[in-house]
Amino acid sequence: MENLIDIKGVTHAYKTKAGPFPVLRDLNIAIPQHSFCAVVGPSGCGKSTLTRLIAGLMFPDQGEVWLHGELVKSPRKTVGMAFQNPVLLEWRTILQNVILPLEIVAPSMPKAQKEARAKELLALVGLEGFENKRPSELSGGMRQRASLCRALVHKPDIIILDEPFGALDAFTREDLWQTMHQLRAKEPFTALLITHDLRESVYLGDQVVVLSGRPATTQYVMQVDVPGPRPLEMLYEPETVERLAVLRREIQIAQGRAVA
Amino acid sequence: MIDWKKILIPVSAIVILLLLWELLVWVMGWPDYKMASPSDLWPAFLRYQELFWLYGWQTLWRTVVGLGVAVVFGTLLGMIMGLSKVMNDALYPLLVGFNAIPKATVVPVIALMFVGQHDFNTILMAFMISFFPIAVSVAIGLSTLEPEYRDILRSLGASRMTVFWKIALPKTLPEFFGALKVAVTLAFIGTNLVEIITPHGRGLGHLFQSAQTNSDFPLMFAVLLALAALGIVLYYAVVALEYIFAGWAVRTAH
């Protein structure tokens, strides 16, 4: 299968007064179409830099980022993003927030069509009836659901999720994990998820990439061959526990607390 | 539905204050040149009613025009400073220095520069004294925009201008109105400063001056009270505008 995203030998350093500050070194990640890639790694290892490179908001010093067979040279309309902070616009209703990307990507689309598309997604994530509420009237979990809808509304080739569930309580987080599987079943998409939560990476990812400490390189790749939508019970199966143990050890190596 | 409590409580507070004032003057037995009592003021209001309306209007419109210029100029300056780090570093110390100059010392300077241009001088002072908080708040609002807000639109190929109109500008509105509440009072002070320091026969400041010249002490106090009332009107006009244009932020606060 053709890879939707190909990150090939990417090396990047930030320029600071004290000289170059390397964050990524010879990083390689391949994500097939409609597959879900979870990226884990120690704090501050350059995961957010990775998201900006894929979105075309930054360019690597060396190496290449390929998206849909094209070299990423500038921002493109085929990316959706969601962050730990849902960053909804307080002066817009939930529906108008979800529509926002369509205003940029498809300005000529009739308003009714934009709204129908947004409503369809909001219903999928269980926010039916909240279309005309303001973000401040919703709980943290609901705001994050709306943020996911906004990332998906323009049917992007890839959605980039930068720890979107990180600030939620454990139960809400598990709810949203299941929502992700339901969304993928209804409307397949390719995703790259940055996370600190190993259980989340195994439950959601078709592959889990472990990055080394800074400068980050691809240290370990685990395939999780479990078809979706996955039941929550998967988390308590022996295979999952084994996978978590392997990942836990890889993270310790990445942190420099264990030797390979 | 009108919430009567919201009107009744502040109005009662004003009435109680006036009663205490009246009582204080009565108990102390002060003559009106030391401290006029509220009951002395009413006759002064009635006697000069026409002048109060005329001069009140002159003070009001010049304040509003000065504030309007400050809003346009302050917003533009704030945009330049908020969007460009270089311009921010260059202009900030200049602005702080300009703002630190006591405006009373500038009044004779502009009175000499634009001799006889009384309306212009007054508006200029109202503008000069009030644009600073607006410029600073817009600059801070724009420069502290969280990068995620920008990235959501930038990753779709949106231009800087689109990000500005769709996100940065509306997001700055609460800060803008916070500054406008400060600026409206400052502009009002600026107008009166010119009216009192360079007497030119216009505005409530002039009425105060002539009351002083004629030793009409109740009238002096009556002017002060009229100024306070006008200040309250201007302030709540801004609050009403805030509710219309940034009501989402006001409601979020509750």
Coordinates of C-alpha atoms in Angstrom, one line a residue:
Chain A
M1 CA 0.0 0.0 0.0
E2 CA 1.2 3.5 -0.8
N3 CA 2.2 5.5 2.2
L4 CA 0.2 8.6 2.8
I5 CA 3.0 10.2 4.9
D6 CA 6.6 9.5 4.4
I7 CA 9.1 11.1 6.7
K8 CA 12.5 10.3 5.4
G9 CA 15.7 11.0 7.3
V10 CA 14.5 14.3 8.8
T11 CA 17.0 16.2 10.8
H12 CA 16.2 19.6 12.3
A13 CA 17.8 22.0 14.7
Y14 CA 16.5 25.3 16.1
K15 CA 18.9 28.2 15.8
T16 CA 19.5 29.8 19.2
K17 CA 22.1 32.3 20.5
A18 CA 24.1 29.5 22.0
G19 CA 24.3 27.8 18.5
P20 CA 22.1 25.1 16.8
F21 CA 19.8 23.2 19.2
P22 CA 19.2 19.8 17.5
V23 CA 15.7 18.4 18.1
L24 CA 15.3 15.7 15.4
R25 CA 18.0 13.4 13.9
D26 CA 17.5 11.1 11.0
L27 CA 13.8 10.6 11.8
N28 CA 11.8 8.1 9.7
I29 CA 8.1 7.4 9.9
A30 CA 5.8 5.9 7.3
I31 CA 2.1 6.0 7.7
P32 CA -0.1 4.1 5.2
Q33 CA -3.4 5.5 4.1
H34 CA -6.3 5.3 6.6
S35 CA -3.9 4.0 9.2
F36 CA -3.4 5.5 12.7
C37 CA 0.1 6.2 13.9
A38 CA 0.8 6.9 17.6
V39 CA 4.1 8.6 18.5
V40 CA 5.4 8.4 22.0
G41 CA 8.6 9.6 23.5
P42 CA 10.2 11.4 26.5
S43 CA 9.1 14.9 27.3
G44 CA 10.6 17.6 25.1
C45 CA 12.0 15.2 22.5
G46 CA 10.7 17.2 19.6
K47 CA 7.2 15.7 19.0
S48 CA 5.6 19.0 18.5
T49 CA 8.2 20.0 16.0
L50 CA 7.3 16.9 14.1
T51 CA 3.6 18.0 13.9
R52 CA 4.7 21.4 12.5
L53 CA 6.9 19.8 9.9
I54 CA 4.0 17.6 8.6
A55 CA 1.6 20.6 8.6
G56 CA 4.1 22.5 6.4
L57 CA 4.4 25.2 9.0
M58 CA 8.2 24.5 9.3
F59 CA 10.7 22.8 7.1
P60 CA 13.5 20.4 8.1
D61 CA 17.2 21.2 7.7
Q62 CA 17.7 17.9 6.1
G63 CA 15.5 15.1 4.9
E64 CA 12.1 15.1 3.3
V65 CA 8.4 15.1 4.3
W66 CA 6.2 13.5 1.7
L67 CA 2.4 13.8 1.9
H68 CA 0.2 12.0 -0.7
G69 CA 3.2 11.6 -3.0
E70 CA 4.1 15.3 -2.9
L71 CA 7.0 16.9 -1.1
V72 CA 5.7 19.2 1.6
K73 CA 6.9 22.7 0.8
S74 CA 4.2 24.9 2.2
P75 CA 1.0 24.6 4.3
R76 CA -1.7 22.7 2.4
K77 CA -5.4 22.5 2.7
T78 CA -5.4 18.8 3.4
V79 CA -4.4 18.8 7.0
G80 CA -6.5 18.9 10.1
M81 CA -5.1 19.7 13.6
A82 CA -6.2 19.3 17.2
F83 CA -4.3 20.1 20.3
Q84 CA -4.3 19.5 24.0
N85 CA -6.0 22.9 24.3
P86 CA -9.1 22.7 22.1
V87 CA -8.6 26.4 21.1
L88 CA -12.3 27.0 20.1
L89 CA -13.2 30.5 19.3
E90 CA -15.4 31.8 22.2
W91 CA -17.3 34.3 20.1
R92 CA -18.6 31.5 17.8
T93 CA -21.1 28.8 18.4
I94 CA -20.0 25.2 18.3
L95 CA -21.4 24.8 14.8
Q96 CA -19.6 28.0 13.6
N97 CA -16.4 26.8 15.2
V98 CA -16.6 23.5 13.3
I99 CA -17.2 25.3 10.1
L100 CA -14.1 27.5 10.4
P101 CA -11.8 25.3 8.2
L102 CA -14.4 25.2 5.4
E103 CA -14.4 29.0 5.3
I104 CA -10.7 28.8 4.4
V105 CA -10.6 25.7 2.3
A106 CA -13.9 26.0 0.5
P107 CA -15.1 29.6 0.7
S108 CA -17.5 29.1 -2.2
M109 CA -19.3 26.2 -0.6
P110 CA -23.0 27.1 0.2
K111 CA -23.6 27.9 3.8
A112 CA -26.2 25.2 4.1
Q113 CA -23.9 22.6 2.8
K114 CA -21.1 23.7 5.3
E115 CA -23.6 23.5 8.2
A116 CA -24.9 20.1 7.1
R117 CA -21.4 18.7 7.0
A118 CA -20.6 20.1 10.4
K119 CA -23.9 18.8 11.9
E120 CA -23.2 15.4 10.5
L121 CA -19.9 15.2 12.3
L122 CA -21.2 16.7 15.6
A123 CA -23.9 14.0 15.6
L124 CA -21.2 11.4 15.1
V125 CA -19.3 12.5 18.3
G126 CA -22.5 12.8 20.3
L127 CA -22.8 16.6 20.3
E128 CA -26.3 16.7 18.6
G129 CA -28.3 19.5 20.1
F130 CA -25.2 21.5 21.2
E131 CA -24.7 23.2 17.8
N132 CA -25.8 26.6 19.0
K133 CA -24.1 26.6 22.4
R134 CA -20.9 28.6 23.1
P135 CA -17.7 26.7 23.9
S136 CA -17.8 28.1 27.4
E137 CA -21.1 26.3 28.0
L138 CA -19.5 22.9 27.3
S139 CA -17.4 20.6 29.4
G140 CA -13.8 20.0 28.6
G141 CA -14.5 16.6 27.0
M142 CA -17.3 18.1 24.8
R143 CA -15.0 21.0 23.8
Q144 CA -12.4 18.4 22.7
R145 CA -15.0 16.5 20.7
A146 CA -15.9 19.8 18.9
S147 CA -12.2 20.4 18.3
L148 CA -12.0 16.9 16.6
C149 CA -14.9 17.7 14.4
R150 CA -13.2 20.9 13.3
A151 CA -10.1 18.9 12.5
L152 CA -12.1 16.5 10.3
V153 CA -14.8 18.8 8.7
H154 CA -12.9 19.5 5.5
K155 CA -12.0 15.8 5.0
P156 CA -8.3 16.2 5.3
D157 CA -5.8 13.6 4.1
I158 CA -4.3 13.5 7.5
I159 CA -5.3 14.7 11.0
I160 CA -2.5 15.7 13.4
L161 CA -3.4 15.2 17.0
D162 CA -1.0 16.8 19.5
E163 CA -2.0 15.2 22.8
P164 CA -5.7 16.1 22.4
F165 CA -6.8 13.8 25.3
G166 CA -3.9 14.8 27.7
A167 CA -5.8 17.3 29.8
L168 CA -9.0 15.2 30.3
D169 CA -10.0 13.0 33.2
A170 CA -9.5 9.3 32.8
F171 CA -13.2 8.4 32.1
T172 CA -13.7 11.2 29.6
R173 CA -10.5 10.1 27.9
E174 CA -11.6 6.5 27.5
D175 CA -14.9 7.8 26.1
L176 CA -13.0 9.9 23.5
W177 CA -10.8 7.0 22.6
Q178 CA -13.9 5.0 21.7
T179 CA -15.3 8.0 19.8
M180 CA -12.1 8.0 17.7
H181 CA -12.7 4.3 16.7
Q182 CA -16.3 5.1 15.9
L183 CA -15.3 8.0 13.8
R184 CA -12.7 5.9 11.9
A185 CA -15.3 3.2 11.2
K186 CA -17.8 5.8 9.7
E187 CA -15.3 8.0 8.0
P188 CA -11.8 6.5 7.4
F189 CA -8.9 9.0 7.9
T190 CA -5.2 8.9 8.4
A191 CA -3.9 10.1 11.7
L192 CA -0.8 10.9 13.5
L193 CA -1.2 11.1 17.3
I194 CA 1.3 12.5 19.7
T195 CA 0.8 11.2 23.2
H196 CA 2.4 10.5 26.5
D197 CA -0.1 7.8 27.4
L198 CA 1.2 4.3 26.4
R199 CA -2.3 2.7 26.8
E200 CA -3.7 5.3 24.5
S201 CA -1.0 4.6 21.9
V202 CA -1.7 0.9 21.9
Y203 CA -5.5 1.2 22.0
L204 CA -5.7 3.8 19.1
G205 CA -2.6 3.1 17.1
D206 CA -2.1 0.7 14.2
Q207 CA 1.5 1.4 14.8
V208 CA 3.3 2.9 17.7
V209 CA 6.5 4.8 17.1
V210 CA 8.9 5.3 20.0
L211 CA 11.1 8.3 19.7
S212 CA 14.5 8.5 21.4
G213 CA 15.5 11.4 23.7
R214 CA 16.5 14.7 22.1
P215 CA 17.6 14.9 19.3
A216 CA 14.8 12.4 18.5
T217 CA 15.2 9.6 16.1
T218 CA 13.0 6.6 15.4
Q219 CA 14.0 4.2 18.1
Y220 CA 11.3 1.5 17.9
V221 CA 8.2 0.8 15.8
M222 CA 5.5 -1.6 17.1
Q223 CA 2.7 -2.9 14.8
V224 CA -0.6 -3.3 16.6
D225 CA -2.5 -5.7 14.3
V226 CA -5.9 -5.5 15.9
P227 CA -8.8 -4.6 13.6
G228 CA -11.1 -1.7 14.7
P229 CA -13.3 -0.6 16.1
R230 CA -11.6 -2.0 19.1
P231 CA -13.5 -2.7 22.3
L232 CA -12.3 -1.1 25.5
E233 CA -11.8 -4.6 26.9
M234 CA -8.7 -4.8 24.6
L235 CA -6.9 -2.8 27.2
Y236 CA -7.1 -5.6 29.7
E237 CA -6.0 -8.5 27.4
P238 CA -2.7 -10.2 28.0
E239 CA -1.4 -9.1 24.5
T240 CA -2.0 -5.5 25.4
V241 CA -0.2 -5.9 28.7
E242 CA 2.8 -7.5 26.9
R243 CA 2.9 -4.7 24.4
L244 CA 2.7 -2.1 27.1
A245 CA 5.7 -3.8 28.9
V246 CA 7.7 -3.6 25.7
L247 CA 6.9 0.0 25.1
R248 CA 7.5 0.9 28.8
R249 CA 11.0 -0.5 28.5
E250 CA 11.6 1.4 25.2
I251 CA 10.6 4.6 26.9
Q252 CA 13.1 3.9 29.7
I253 CA 15.8 3.4 27.1
A254 CA 14.8 6.6 25.4
Q255 CA 15.0 8.4 28.7
G256 CA 18.4 7.0 29.3
R257 CA 17.3 5.1 32.4
A258 CA 17.9 1.6 30.9
V259 CA 20.3 0.2 28.3
A260 CA 19.2 -1.6 25.2
Chain B
M1 CA -37.2 41.5 32.2
I2 CA -35.6 44.4 34.0
D3 CA -33.7 43.4 37.1
W4 CA -34.8 46.2 39.4
K5 CA -32.2 45.2 42.0
K6 CA -29.4 46.1 39.6
I7 CA -30.8 49.7 39.3
L8 CA -32.0 50.1 42.8
I9 CA -28.8 49.2 44.6
P10 CA -26.5 51.8 42.9
V11 CA -29.2 54.5 42.9
S12 CA -29.7 54.0 46.7
A13 CA -25.9 54.2 47.2
I14 CA -25.9 57.6 45.5
V15 CA -28.8 58.8 47.5
I16 CA -27.2 57.6 50.8
L17 CA -23.9 59.4 49.9
L18 CA -25.8 62.7 49.2
L19 CA -27.6 62.4 52.5
L20 CA -24.4 61.8 54.4
W21 CA -22.8 64.7 52.7
E22 CA -25.7 67.0 53.6
L23 CA -25.6 65.7 57.2
L24 CA -21.8 66.3 57.5
V25 CA -22.1 69.9 56.3
W26 CA -25.0 70.5 58.6
V27 CA -23.4 69.0 61.7
M28 CA -20.1 70.8 61.1
G29 CA -21.8 74.0 60.4
W30 CA -19.6 74.7 57.4
P31 CA -20.2 77.8 55.2
D32 CA -20.7 77.1 51.5
Y33 CA -17.3 78.5 50.6
K34 CA -15.7 75.7 52.6
M35 CA -18.1 72.9 51.5
A36 CA -21.4 73.4 49.7
S37 CA -24.1 70.9 50.7
P38 CA -26.2 69.0 48.1
S39 CA -29.3 71.2 49.0
D40 CA -27.2 74.3 47.9
L41 CA -26.5 72.7 44.6
W42 CA -30.0 72.3 43.2
P43 CA -30.7 76.0 43.1
A44 CA -27.4 76.5 41.3
F45 CA -28.4 73.9 38.8
L46 CA -31.7 75.5 38.2
R47 CA -30.4 79.0 37.9
Y48 CA -27.8 78.0 35.2
Q49 CA -29.7 75.1 33.7
E50 CA -29.3 76.3 30.1
L51 CA -25.5 76.8 30.6
F52 CA -25.2 73.3 32.0
W53 CA -26.9 71.8 28.9
L54 CA -24.9 73.9 26.5
Y55 CA -21.5 73.5 28.2
G56 CA -22.2 69.9 29.1
W57 CA -22.8 69.2 25.4
Q58 CA -19.6 70.9 24.4
T59 CA -17.6 68.9 26.9
L60 CA -19.3 65.7 25.8
W61 CA -18.9 65.9 22.0
R62 CA -15.2 67.0 22.2
T63 CA -14.5 64.1 24.6
V64 CA -16.2 61.6 22.3
V65 CA -14.4 62.9 19.2
G66 CA -11.1 62.8 21.0
L67 CA -11.8 59.3 22.2
G68 CA -12.8 58.3 18.7
V69 CA -9.5 59.5 17.2
A70 CA -7.7 57.7 20.1
V71 CA -9.5 54.5 19.2
V72 CA -8.5 54.6 15.6
F73 CA -4.9 55.7 16.2
G74 CA -4.4 53.5 19.3
T75 CA -5.8 50.4 17.5
L76 CA -3.5 51.0 14.5
L77 CA -0.5 51.6 16.7
G78 CA -1.4 48.5 18.7
M79 CA -1.7 46.4 15.5
I80 CA 1.7 47.6 14.3
M81 CA 3.3 46.8 17.7
G82 CA 1.5 43.6 18.3
L83 CA 2.3 42.1 14.9
S84 CA 6.0 43.3 14.6
K85 CA 8.5 42.6 17.4
V86 CA 10.9 45.2 15.9
M87 CA 8.2 47.9 15.9
N88 CA 7.2 46.9 19.4
D89 CA 10.8 47.3 20.7
A90 CA 11.2 50.6 18.9
L91 CA 8.0 52.2 19.9
Y92 CA 7.4 51.0 23.4
P93 CA 9.9 53.3 25.3
L94 CA 8.8 56.2 23.2
L95 CA 5.1 55.6 24.2
V96 CA 6.0 55.2 27.8
G97 CA 8.0 58.4 27.8
F98 CA 5.2 60.3 26.0
N99 CA 2.6 59.0 28.5
A100 CA 4.7 60.0 31.5
I101 CA 4.7 63.7 30.5
P102 CA 2.1 65.4 32.8
K103 CA -0.5 66.5 30.3
A104 CA -1.2 69.7 32.2
T105 CA 2.3 70.9 31.0
V106 CA 1.4 70.2 27.4
V107 CA -1.8 72.3 27.5
P108 CA 0.1 75.7 27.2
V109 CA 2.3 74.2 24.5
I110 CA -0.5 73.2 22.2
A111 CA -2.4 76.4 23.1
L112 CA 0.6 78.3 21.7
M113 CA 1.0 76.0 18.7
F114 CA -2.6 76.2 17.6
V115 CA -3.6 79.6 18.9
G116 CA -7.4 80.1 19.0
Q117 CA -8.2 76.6 17.7
H118 CA -10.0 75.8 20.8
D119 CA -12.1 72.8 19.6
F120 CA -9.0 71.3 17.9
N121 CA -6.8 71.8 21.0
T122 CA -9.4 70.2 23.3
I123 CA -9.9 67.2 21.0
L124 CA -6.1 66.9 20.6
M125 CA -5.6 66.7 24.4
A126 CA -8.5 64.2 24.9
F127 CA -6.9 62.1 22.2
M128 CA -3.3 62.4 23.5
I129 CA -4.2 61.5 27.0
S130 CA -6.3 58.4 26.1
F131 CA -4.7 56.5 23.2
F132 CA -2.0 54.9 25.3
P133 CA -4.0 52.2 27.1
I134 CA -5.8 51.3 23.9
A135 CA -2.5 50.9 21.9
V136 CA -0.9 48.8 24.7
S137 CA -3.9 46.5 25.2
V138 CA -4.3 45.8 21.5
A139 CA -0.6 45.2 21.2
I140 CA -0.6 42.8 24.1
G141 CA -3.8 41.1 22.9
L142 CA -2.2 40.5 19.4
S143 CA 1.2 39.4 20.6
T144 CA 0.0 36.9 23.2
L145 CA -2.2 35.0 20.8
E146 CA -1.5 31.3 21.5
P147 CA 0.3 29.7 18.6
E148 CA -2.3 26.9 18.3
Y149 CA -4.9 29.5 17.2
R150 CA -2.6 30.6 14.4
D151 CA -1.6 27.1 13.4
I152 CA -5.2 25.9 12.9
L153 CA -5.7 28.4 10.1
R154 CA -2.1 28.6 8.9
S155 CA -1.9 24.9 8.4
L156 CA -4.8 25.3 5.9
G157 CA -2.8 27.9 3.9
A158 CA -4.7 30.9 5.3
S159 CA -2.9 34.2 4.9
R160 CA -1.8 36.3 7.9
M161 CA -4.6 38.8 7.1
T162 CA -7.2 36.0 7.3
V163 CA -5.8 34.9 10.7
F164 CA -5.9 38.5 11.8
W165 CA -9.6 39.1 10.8
K166 CA -11.0 35.7 11.8
I167 CA -9.1 35.1 15.1
A168 CA -6.6 37.7 16.4
L169 CA -8.9 40.8 16.1
P170 CA -12.1 39.3 17.7
K171 CA -9.9 37.6 20.4
T172 CA -8.5 41.0 21.3
L173 CA -11.9 42.7 21.8
P174 CA -12.2 42.0 25.6
E175 CA -8.8 43.6 26.2
F176 CA -9.8 46.4 23.9
F177 CA -12.9 47.2 25.8
G178 CA -11.1 46.9 29.1
A179 CA -8.7 49.6 27.9
L180 CA -11.6 51.7 26.5
K181 CA -13.1 51.9 29.9
V182 CA -9.9 53.5 31.2
A183 CA -9.5 55.6 28.1
V184 CA -13.0 57.1 28.2
T185 CA -12.3 58.6 31.7
L186 CA -8.9 59.8 30.7
A187 CA -10.3 61.6 27.6
F188 CA -12.9 63.2 29.8
I189 CA -10.1 64.5 32.1
G190 CA -8.1 65.7 29.1
T191 CA -11.1 67.8 27.8
N192 CA -11.7 69.4 31.1
L193 CA -8.0 70.1 31.6
V194 CA -7.9 72.2 28.5
E195 CA -11.2 73.9 29.4
I196 CA -9.9 74.9 32.8
I197 CA -6.3 75.8 32.0
T198 CA -6.8 77.7 28.8
P199 CA -10.1 79.5 29.4
H200 CA -11.9 79.9 26.1
G201 CA -15.5 80.2 27.1
R202 CA -16.5 76.6 26.3
G203 CA -17.4 73.5 28.2
L204 CA -18.1 72.7 31.8
G205 CA -14.5 73.5 32.6
H206 CA -15.3 77.1 31.7
L207 CA -18.4 77.1 33.8
F208 CA -16.2 76.0 36.7
Q209 CA -13.7 78.7 36.0
S210 CA -16.3 81.5 35.9
A211 CA -17.9 80.1 39.1
Q212 CA -14.5 80.4 40.8
T213 CA -14.0 83.9 39.5
N214 CA -17.4 85.0 40.9
S215 CA -16.9 83.1 44.2
D216 CA -20.1 81.2 43.4
F217 CA -19.2 78.2 45.5
P218 CA -22.4 76.2 45.1
L219 CA -22.0 76.5 41.4
M220 CA -18.4 75.1 41.5
F221 CA -19.6 72.1 43.4
A222 CA -22.6 71.7 41.0
V223 CA -20.2 71.6 38.1
L224 CA -18.1 68.9 39.8
L225 CA -21.3 66.9 40.3
A226 CA -22.3 67.4 36.6
L227 CA -18.9 66.2 35.5
A228 CA -19.2 63.1 37.7
A229 CA -22.7 62.4 36.1
L230 CA -21.3 62.9 32.6
G231 CA -18.4 60.6 33.4
I232 CA -20.9 57.9 34.6
V233 CA -22.9 58.3 31.3
L234 CA -19.8 58.0 29.2
Y235 CA -18.5 55.0 31.1
Y236 CA -21.7 53.1 30.8
A237 CA -22.0 53.9 27.1
V238 CA -18.7 52.0 26.7
V239 CA -20.1 49.1 28.9
A240 CA -23.1 49.0 26.5
L241 CA -20.9 48.9 23.5
E242 CA -18.9 46.1 25.1
Y243 CA -22.0 44.1 25.7
I244 CA -23.0 44.5 22.0
F245 CA -19.6 43.7 20.4
A246 CA -18.0 41.4 22.9
G247 CA -21.0 40.1 24.9
W248 CA -19.6 36.6 24.5
A249 CA -16.6 37.6 26.8
V250 CA -18.8 39.4 29.3
R251 CA -21.1 36.4 29.6
T252 CA -18.2 33.9 29.9
A253 CA -17.0 35.8 33.0
H254 CA -20.2 34.8 34.9

